[in-house]
CSV table of C-alpha atoms in Angstrom, one decimal:
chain,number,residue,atom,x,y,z
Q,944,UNK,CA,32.6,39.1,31.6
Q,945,UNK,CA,31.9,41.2,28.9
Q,946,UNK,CA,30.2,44.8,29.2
Q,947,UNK,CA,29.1,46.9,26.2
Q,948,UNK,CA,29.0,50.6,27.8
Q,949,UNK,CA,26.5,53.1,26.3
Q,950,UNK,CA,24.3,50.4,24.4
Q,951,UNK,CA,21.7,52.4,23.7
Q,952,UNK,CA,20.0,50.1,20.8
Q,953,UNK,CA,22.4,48.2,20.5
Q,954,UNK,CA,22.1,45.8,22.2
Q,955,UNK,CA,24.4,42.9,22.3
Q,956,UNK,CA,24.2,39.4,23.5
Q,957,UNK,CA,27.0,37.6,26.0
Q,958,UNK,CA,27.5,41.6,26.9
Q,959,UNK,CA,26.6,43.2,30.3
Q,960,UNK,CA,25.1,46.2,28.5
Q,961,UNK,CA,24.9,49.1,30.3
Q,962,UNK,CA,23.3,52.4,29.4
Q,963,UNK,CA,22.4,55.8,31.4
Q,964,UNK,CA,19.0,55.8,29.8
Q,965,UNK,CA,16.0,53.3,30.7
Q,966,UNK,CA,14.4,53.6,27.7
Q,967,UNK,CA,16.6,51.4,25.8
Q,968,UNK,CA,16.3,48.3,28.2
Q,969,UNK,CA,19.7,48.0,29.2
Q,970,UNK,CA,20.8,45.3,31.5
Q,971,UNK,CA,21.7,47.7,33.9
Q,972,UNK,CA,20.8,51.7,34.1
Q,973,UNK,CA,24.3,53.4,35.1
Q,974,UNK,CA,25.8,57.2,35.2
Q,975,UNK,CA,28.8,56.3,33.4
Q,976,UNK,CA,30.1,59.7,34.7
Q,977,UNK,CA,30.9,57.8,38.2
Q,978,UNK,CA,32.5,54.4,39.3
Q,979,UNK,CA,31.7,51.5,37.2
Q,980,UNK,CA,29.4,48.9,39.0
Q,981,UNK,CA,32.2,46.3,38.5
Q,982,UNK,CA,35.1,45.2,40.8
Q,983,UNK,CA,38.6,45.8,39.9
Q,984,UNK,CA,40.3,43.8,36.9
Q,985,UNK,CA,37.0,41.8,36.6
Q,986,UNK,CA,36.0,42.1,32.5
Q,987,UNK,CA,37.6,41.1,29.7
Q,988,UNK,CA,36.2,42.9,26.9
Q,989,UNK,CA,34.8,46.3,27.4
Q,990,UNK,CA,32.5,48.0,24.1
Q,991,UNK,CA,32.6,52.0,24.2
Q,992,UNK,CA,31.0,52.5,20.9
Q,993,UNK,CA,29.8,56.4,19.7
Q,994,UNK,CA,29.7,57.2,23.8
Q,995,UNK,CA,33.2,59.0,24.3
Q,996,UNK,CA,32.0,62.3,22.5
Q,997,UNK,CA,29.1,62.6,25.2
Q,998,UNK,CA,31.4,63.5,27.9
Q,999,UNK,CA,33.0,66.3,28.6
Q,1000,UNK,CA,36.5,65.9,28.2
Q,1001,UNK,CA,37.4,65.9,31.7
Q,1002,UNK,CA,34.8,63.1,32.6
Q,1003,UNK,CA,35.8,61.2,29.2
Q,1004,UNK,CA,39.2,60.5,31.3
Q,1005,UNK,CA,37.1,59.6,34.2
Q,1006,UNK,CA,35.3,57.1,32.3
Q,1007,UNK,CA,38.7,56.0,30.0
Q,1008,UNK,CA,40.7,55.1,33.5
Q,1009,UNK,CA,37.4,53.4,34.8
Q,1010,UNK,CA,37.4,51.0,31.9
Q,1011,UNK,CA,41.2,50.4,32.6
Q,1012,UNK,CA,40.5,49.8,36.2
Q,1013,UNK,CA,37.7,47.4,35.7
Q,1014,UNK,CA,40.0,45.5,32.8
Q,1015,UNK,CA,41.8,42.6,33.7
Q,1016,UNK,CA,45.3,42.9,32.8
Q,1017,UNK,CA,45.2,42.0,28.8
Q,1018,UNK,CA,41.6,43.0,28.6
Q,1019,UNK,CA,40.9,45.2,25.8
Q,1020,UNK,CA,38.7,47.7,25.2
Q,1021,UNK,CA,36.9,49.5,21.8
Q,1022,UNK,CA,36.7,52.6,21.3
Q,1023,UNK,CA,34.8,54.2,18.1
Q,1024,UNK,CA,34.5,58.0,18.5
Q,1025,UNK,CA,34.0,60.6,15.4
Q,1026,UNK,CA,36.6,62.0,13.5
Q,1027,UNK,CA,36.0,65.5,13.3
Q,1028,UNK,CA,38.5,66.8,10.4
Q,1029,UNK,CA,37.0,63.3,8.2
Q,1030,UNK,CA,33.3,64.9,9.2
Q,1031,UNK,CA,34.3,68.0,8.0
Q,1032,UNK,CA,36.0,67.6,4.6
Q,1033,UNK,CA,33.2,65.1,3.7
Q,1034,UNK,CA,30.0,67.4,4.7
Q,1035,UNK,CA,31.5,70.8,4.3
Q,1036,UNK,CA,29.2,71.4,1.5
Q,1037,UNK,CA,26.0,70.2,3.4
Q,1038,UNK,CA,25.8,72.3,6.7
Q,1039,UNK,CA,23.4,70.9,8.3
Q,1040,UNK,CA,24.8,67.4,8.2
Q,1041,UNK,CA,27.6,68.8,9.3
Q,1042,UNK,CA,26.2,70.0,12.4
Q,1043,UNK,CA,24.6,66.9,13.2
Q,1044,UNK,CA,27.4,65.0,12.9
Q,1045,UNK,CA,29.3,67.1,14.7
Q,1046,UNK,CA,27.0,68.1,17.9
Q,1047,UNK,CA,25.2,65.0,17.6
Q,1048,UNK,CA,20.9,64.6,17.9
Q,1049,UNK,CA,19.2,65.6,20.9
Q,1050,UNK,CA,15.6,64.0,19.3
Q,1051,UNK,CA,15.7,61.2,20.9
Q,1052,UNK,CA,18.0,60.9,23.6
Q,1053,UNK,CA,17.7,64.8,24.6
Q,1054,UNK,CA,21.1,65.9,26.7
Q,1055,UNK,CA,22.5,62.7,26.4
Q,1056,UNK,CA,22.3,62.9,22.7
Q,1057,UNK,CA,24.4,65.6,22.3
Q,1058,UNK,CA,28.4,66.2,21.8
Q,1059,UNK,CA,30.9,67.7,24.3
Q,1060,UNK,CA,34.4,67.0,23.2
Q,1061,UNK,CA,36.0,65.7,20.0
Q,1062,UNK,CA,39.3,63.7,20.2
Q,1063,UNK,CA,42.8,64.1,17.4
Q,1064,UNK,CA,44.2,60.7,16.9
Q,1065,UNK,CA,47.1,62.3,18.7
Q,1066,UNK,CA,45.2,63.1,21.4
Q,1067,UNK,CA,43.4,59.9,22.0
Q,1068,UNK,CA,46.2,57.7,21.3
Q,1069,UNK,CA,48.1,59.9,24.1
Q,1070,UNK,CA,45.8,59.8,26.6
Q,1071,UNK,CA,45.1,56.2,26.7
Q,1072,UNK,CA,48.5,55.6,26.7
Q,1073,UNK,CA,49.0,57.4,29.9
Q,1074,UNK,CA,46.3,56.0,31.2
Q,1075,UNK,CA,48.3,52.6,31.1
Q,1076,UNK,CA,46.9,51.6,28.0
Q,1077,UNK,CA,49.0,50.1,24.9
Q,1078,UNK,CA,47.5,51.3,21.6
Q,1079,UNK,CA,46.6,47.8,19.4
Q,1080,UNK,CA,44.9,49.1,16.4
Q,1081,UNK,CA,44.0,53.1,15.3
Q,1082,UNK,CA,42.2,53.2,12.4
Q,1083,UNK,CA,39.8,55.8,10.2
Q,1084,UNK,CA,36.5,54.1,9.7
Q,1085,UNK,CA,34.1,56.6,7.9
Q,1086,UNK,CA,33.4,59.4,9.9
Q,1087,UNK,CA,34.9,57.6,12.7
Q,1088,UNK,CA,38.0,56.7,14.4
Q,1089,UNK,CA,38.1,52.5,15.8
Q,1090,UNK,CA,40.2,52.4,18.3
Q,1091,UNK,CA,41.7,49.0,19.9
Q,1092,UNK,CA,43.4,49.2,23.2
Q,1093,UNK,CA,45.1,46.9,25.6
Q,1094,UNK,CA,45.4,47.0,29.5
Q,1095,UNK,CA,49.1,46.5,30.2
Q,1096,UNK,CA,50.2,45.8,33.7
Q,1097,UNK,CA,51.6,49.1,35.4
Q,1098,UNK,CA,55.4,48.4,35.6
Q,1099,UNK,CA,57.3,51.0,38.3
Q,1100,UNK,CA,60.0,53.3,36.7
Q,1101,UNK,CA,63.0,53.4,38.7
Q,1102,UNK,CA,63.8,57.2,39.1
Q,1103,UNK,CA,67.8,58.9,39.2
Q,1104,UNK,CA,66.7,61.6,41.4
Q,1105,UNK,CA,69.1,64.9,42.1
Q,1106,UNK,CA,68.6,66.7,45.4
Q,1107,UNK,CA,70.1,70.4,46.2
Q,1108,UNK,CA,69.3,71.1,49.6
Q,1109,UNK,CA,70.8,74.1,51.4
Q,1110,UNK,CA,70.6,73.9,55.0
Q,1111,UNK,CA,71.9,76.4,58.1
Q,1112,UNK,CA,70.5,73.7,60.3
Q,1113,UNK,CA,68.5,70.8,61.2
Q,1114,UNK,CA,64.8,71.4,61.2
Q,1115,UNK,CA,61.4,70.1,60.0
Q,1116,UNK,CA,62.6,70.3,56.4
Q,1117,UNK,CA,65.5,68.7,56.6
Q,1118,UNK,CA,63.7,66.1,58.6
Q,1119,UNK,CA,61.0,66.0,55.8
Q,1120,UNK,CA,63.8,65.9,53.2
Q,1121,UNK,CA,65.2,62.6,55.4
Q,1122,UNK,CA,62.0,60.9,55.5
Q,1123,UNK,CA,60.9,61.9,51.4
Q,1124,UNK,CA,64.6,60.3,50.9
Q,1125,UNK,CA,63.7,56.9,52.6
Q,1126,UNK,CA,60.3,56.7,50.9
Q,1127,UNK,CA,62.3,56.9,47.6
Q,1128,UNK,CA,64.9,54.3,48.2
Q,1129,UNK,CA,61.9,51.6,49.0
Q,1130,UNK,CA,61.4,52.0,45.5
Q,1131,UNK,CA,65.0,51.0,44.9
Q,1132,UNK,CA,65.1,54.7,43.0
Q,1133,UNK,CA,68.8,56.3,43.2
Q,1134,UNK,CA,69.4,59.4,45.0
Q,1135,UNK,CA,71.9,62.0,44.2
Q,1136,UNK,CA,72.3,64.6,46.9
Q,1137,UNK,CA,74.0,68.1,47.7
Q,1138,UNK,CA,74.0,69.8,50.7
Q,1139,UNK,CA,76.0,72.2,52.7
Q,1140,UNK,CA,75.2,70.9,56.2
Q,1141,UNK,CA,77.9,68.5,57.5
Q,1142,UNK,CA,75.2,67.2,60.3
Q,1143,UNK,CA,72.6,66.6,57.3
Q,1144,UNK,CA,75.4,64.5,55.5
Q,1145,UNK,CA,75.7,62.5,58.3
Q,1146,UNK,CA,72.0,62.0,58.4
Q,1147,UNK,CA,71.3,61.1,54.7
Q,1148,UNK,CA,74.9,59.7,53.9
Q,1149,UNK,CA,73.4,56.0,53.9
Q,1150,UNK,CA,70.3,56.6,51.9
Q,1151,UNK,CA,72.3,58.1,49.3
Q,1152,UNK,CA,74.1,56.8,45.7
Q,1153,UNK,CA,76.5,59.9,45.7
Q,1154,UNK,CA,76.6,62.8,48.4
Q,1155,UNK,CA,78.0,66.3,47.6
Q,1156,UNK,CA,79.4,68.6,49.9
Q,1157,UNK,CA,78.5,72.1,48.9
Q,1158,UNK,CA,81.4,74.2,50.3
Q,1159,UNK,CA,79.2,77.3,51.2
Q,1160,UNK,CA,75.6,79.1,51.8
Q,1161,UNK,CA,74.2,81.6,49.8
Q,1162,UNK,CA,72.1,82.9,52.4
Q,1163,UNK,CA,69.9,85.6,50.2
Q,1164,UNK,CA,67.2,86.5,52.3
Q,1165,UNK,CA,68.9,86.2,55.8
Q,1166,UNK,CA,69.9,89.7,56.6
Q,1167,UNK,CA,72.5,92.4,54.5
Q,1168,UNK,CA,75.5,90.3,56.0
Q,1169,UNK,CA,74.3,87.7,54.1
Q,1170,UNK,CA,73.5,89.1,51.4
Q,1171,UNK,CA,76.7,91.1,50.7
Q,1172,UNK,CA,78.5,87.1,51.6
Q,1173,UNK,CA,76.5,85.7,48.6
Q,1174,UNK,CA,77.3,88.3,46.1
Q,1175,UNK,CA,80.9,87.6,47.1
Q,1176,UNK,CA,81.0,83.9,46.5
Q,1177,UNK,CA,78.6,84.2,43.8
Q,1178,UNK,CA,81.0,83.8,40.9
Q,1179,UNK,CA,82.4,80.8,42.6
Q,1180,UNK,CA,78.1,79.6,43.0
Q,1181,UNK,CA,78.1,79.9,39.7
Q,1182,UNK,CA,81.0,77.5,38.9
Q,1183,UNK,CA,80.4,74.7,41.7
Q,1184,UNK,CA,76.5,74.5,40.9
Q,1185,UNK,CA,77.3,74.1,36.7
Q,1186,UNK,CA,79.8,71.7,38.1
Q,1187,UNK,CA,77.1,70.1,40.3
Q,1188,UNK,CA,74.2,70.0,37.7
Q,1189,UNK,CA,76.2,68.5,34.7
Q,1190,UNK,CA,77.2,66.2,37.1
Q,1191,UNK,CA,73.6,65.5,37.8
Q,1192,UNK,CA,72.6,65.3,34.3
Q,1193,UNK,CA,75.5,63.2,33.6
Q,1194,UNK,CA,74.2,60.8,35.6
């Protein structure tokens, strides 16, 4: 399946084209502001042609990760969308071409005609990227950027994740902690953890790549006791946690 998204007039054949606007005798009328009429990873090529610039920037990421989750994985989708510095430097001198090109024409189309949101190739390129996209092709076309992008399939980043967790006892954050620690090693990520609680080392020791035994509390907010305690051993804070987090960042 193929879907050309915003048709408008132009309208393709062997494409599912899709439009907001009747008028044009799409195949099918859609708000391309909500979900896609189209199961997961079921189109292979999807045609965005001069209809990014009518959202707003936050819906233009609605509709970007819609096309990804429609795509099958390898499907590609084409993007042209107006350069706004190449608009500029070629119509400074004619204003009024200038502004159409850059706010686009309400004549015809009213609202849906006009320009919300302008994209860098920088910017594009970025968020399609973290999207899940992989950038094919970026090139300047005109007054326009034509953009070819393909749907990669998401690949899981095993994480190296440090933990400092100071604990006077066992409670519902520790237990928290415990059970955020478990969800983590099911994604085979490696956990690094420090804690001053001998029971909570006995509780995480197994879920953990390296454990660290913090050799006291600085207990701040507890009372004046342990305030005037902290102050004492801060020096030695100091040392042990520079200790701890180059150790962390080591690894």
């Amino acid at each position: 399946m193929k879907v050309n998204l915003g048709s408008g007039k132009d309208y393709l054949k062997g494409f599912i084209n899709v439009d907001i606007r009747k008028e044009s005798k799409p195949d099918l009328v859609v708000d391309l502001r909500k979900k896609f009429p189209f199961e997961s990873q079921s189109v292979e090529k999807i045609k965005a042609f001069d209809i990014l610039e009518h959202f707003t920037k936050q819906d233009g990421e609605k509709f970007l990760k819609e096309c990804y989750r429609t795509l099958k994985v390898g499907g590609v989708l084409g993007i042209r969308t107006p350069n706004t510095e190449s608009i500029y430097y070629k119509f400074k001198s004619d204003p009024l071409v200038l502004i159409h090109f850059l706010y686009g024409s309400t004549e015809e189309a009213g609202e849906f005609g006009s320009h919300k949101f302008a994209y860098t190739k920088a910017s594009l390129s970025h968020l399609l990227k973290k999207i899940g996209f992989t950038v094919l092709d970026f090139q300047n076309d005109e007054t326009n950027f034509l953009v070819k992008a393909r749907k990669e399939k998401f690949k899981s980043k095993r994480l190296k994740i440090g933990i400092i967790h100071q604990a006077p006892g066992i409670g519902g954050a520790e237990n928290f902690m415990f059970n955020l620690i478990s969800e983590f090693n099911k994604s085979q990520n490696k956990i690094f953890f420090a804690t001053n609680n001998s029971n909570f080392v006995r509780l995480v020791d197994s879920q953990t790549d390296k454990m660290y035994t913090i050799p006291f509390i600085l207990d701040i907010i507890g009372n004046y006791r342990g305030l005037i305690k902290s102050l004492i051993f801060l020096p030695f804070a100091v040392f042990y946690y520079t200790f701890l987090l180059t150790d962390f960042k080591k690894n």
